[in-house]
Steps between C-alpha positions, in 0.01 A plus 500: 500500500441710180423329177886401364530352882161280435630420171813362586382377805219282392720357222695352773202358698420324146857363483439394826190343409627303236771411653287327760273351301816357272701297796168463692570102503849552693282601785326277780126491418455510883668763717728354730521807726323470887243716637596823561837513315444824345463694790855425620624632084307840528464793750272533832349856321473593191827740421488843477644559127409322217755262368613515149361270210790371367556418895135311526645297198842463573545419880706195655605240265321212549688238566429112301241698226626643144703787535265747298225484716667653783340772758307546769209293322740207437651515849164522691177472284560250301598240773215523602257465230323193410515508086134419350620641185775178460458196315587288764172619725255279544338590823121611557398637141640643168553872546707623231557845354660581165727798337132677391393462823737699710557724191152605547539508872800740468276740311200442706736627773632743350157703387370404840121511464298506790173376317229487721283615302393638107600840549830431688630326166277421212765280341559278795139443580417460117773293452438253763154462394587420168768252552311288750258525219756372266569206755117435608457426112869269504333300787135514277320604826164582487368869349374636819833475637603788257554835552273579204171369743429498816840328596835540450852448678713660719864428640533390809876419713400153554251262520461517892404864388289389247254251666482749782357748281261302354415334871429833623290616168288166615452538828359849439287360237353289728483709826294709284225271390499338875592804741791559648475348848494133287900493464540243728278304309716508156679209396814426253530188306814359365723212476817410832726548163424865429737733585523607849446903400106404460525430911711831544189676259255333734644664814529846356182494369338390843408152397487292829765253473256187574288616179837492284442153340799331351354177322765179588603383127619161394728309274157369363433812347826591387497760820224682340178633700250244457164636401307296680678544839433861444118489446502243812664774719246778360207365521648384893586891567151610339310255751654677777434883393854582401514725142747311250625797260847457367671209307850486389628248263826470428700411120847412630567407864798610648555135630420334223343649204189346578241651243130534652186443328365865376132420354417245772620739718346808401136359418485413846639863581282624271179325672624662849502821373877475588790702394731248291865646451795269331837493634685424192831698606700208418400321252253765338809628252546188341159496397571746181635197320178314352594153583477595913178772481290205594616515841321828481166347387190651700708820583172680386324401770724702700461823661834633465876331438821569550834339366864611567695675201838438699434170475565327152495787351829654510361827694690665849376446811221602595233499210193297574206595257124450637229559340151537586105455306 
């Protein structure tokens, strides 16, 4: 493709976009294809010349959907896509983009920075620095959680990525201060609501499953972790030699939006010499507005936090902002 071809090109994937995004109610939130249905639309091997554009865009009709949005997407992509971006979805959590935010990811795509690191693209790392800045000060997190200290944030895929990072960065911690050979000693520390990713953390960080500790929560908390259960089961795993180092605490289940207690919590963290990272990747973005930031309260007695932008916020998949004292 040379420029005119991108040109006209892309301003028929935006048609296409908006077209989508104008009829997306006609469509079935849910996919109604079955497994494996797209394997019996497409070839065993990938072909050996490139098919046109206009082809990709204008295959087989598809039959019982508006005649404009026609092609090989229509006939055998779309079928199969569950629509998050609909207003009829109402399954697992709000995850909605917006006309700025794939606008931004067509150009993001289109410079195609690999920015690993300062001198690979001063913008992008500069720029990410200063926006999560921007959004640190929206959520009024604490000072050292800016880049301008010791702290700062960094963009992560998820927030299965995100409490991984910060699991590992506290086991190390630790393993330092007590030797190495005491990892089977380490204990986590969180609530049976948090999301399963702290388990999957646990097992790639060589945390022995037994010493992952997933706190039963009840209706008479409101499904929160209850401080007192959690000092119980510490001061239980410190009578028996074990090495309690890592507490998550979550703002926004994924089952129910059950909000946990951050400055019980993380005085108790704190007088465990425990890491103490908050999940809020669900519920952390509504926190900008002032009347919900008290969910937030005792958020400085964290170690390092992490909320989902492409959740509530009108940002693609995947943009999940941690950030760290």
């Amino acid at each position: 493709m040379d420029a005119e071809q991108l040109r006209e090109y892309g301003h028929k994937m935006v048609d296409f976009i908006a077209d989508y995004y104008k009829t997306i109610e006609n469509f079935p939130v849910l996919s109604q294809v079955e497994p494996g249905y797209l394997r019996n639309l497409l070839p065993d091997s990938a072909p050996n010349q490139p098919d046109s554009f206009q082809h990709v865009l204008d295959g087989e009709v598809a039959q019982l959907i508006l005649e404009f949005i026609r092609l090989h997407i229509q006939a055998k992509i779309l079928p199969g896509v569950t629509h998050w971006q609909s207003p009829n979805y109402f399954a697992y959590y709000p995850s909605n983009s917006s006309v700025a935010g794939f606008v931004g990811e067509m150009l993001s795509a289109g410079l195609n920075i690999v920015g690993f690191s300062w001198i690979t693209s001063p913008a992008a790392t500069e720029l990410e620095m200063i926006v999560l800045d921007w959004l640190a000060k929206m959520l009024k997190l604490p000072e050292d959680f800016l880049s301008a200290g010791q702290g700062g944030g960094v963009i992560q895929g998820t927030a299965s990525e995100a409490v991984l990072v910060v699991l590992l960065a506290a086991r190390d911690k630790v393993l330092r201060r007590v030797g190495k050979d005491a990892l089977e000693k380490l204990v986590v520390y969180a609530s049976d609501q948090t999301h399963s990713s702290l388990q999957k953390a646990c097992q790639i960080a060589g945390i022995h499953p037994e010493n992952c500790r997933l706190l039963k929560a009840t209706s008479s908390t409101n499904y929160a972790l209850s401080p007192e259960f959690l000092s119980e089961t510490i001061s239980q795993d410190l009578t028996i030699g074990l090495i309690p180092f890592f507490l998550c605490a979550t703002v926004g289940t994924t089952s129910s939006t059950a909000v946990d207690p951050l400055l019980s919590l993380g005085k108790i963290a704190k007088s465990n010499g425990m890491w103490f990272h908050v999940d809020a990747a669900y519920a952390g973005s509504a926190c900008v507005c002032p009347e919900f930031r008290h969910y937030m309260d005792g958020v400085e007695e964290a170690d390092s936090f992490n909320m989902n932008a492409h959740k509530w916020f009108l940002t693609n998949f995947d943009c999940s902002a941690l950030w760290v004292k």
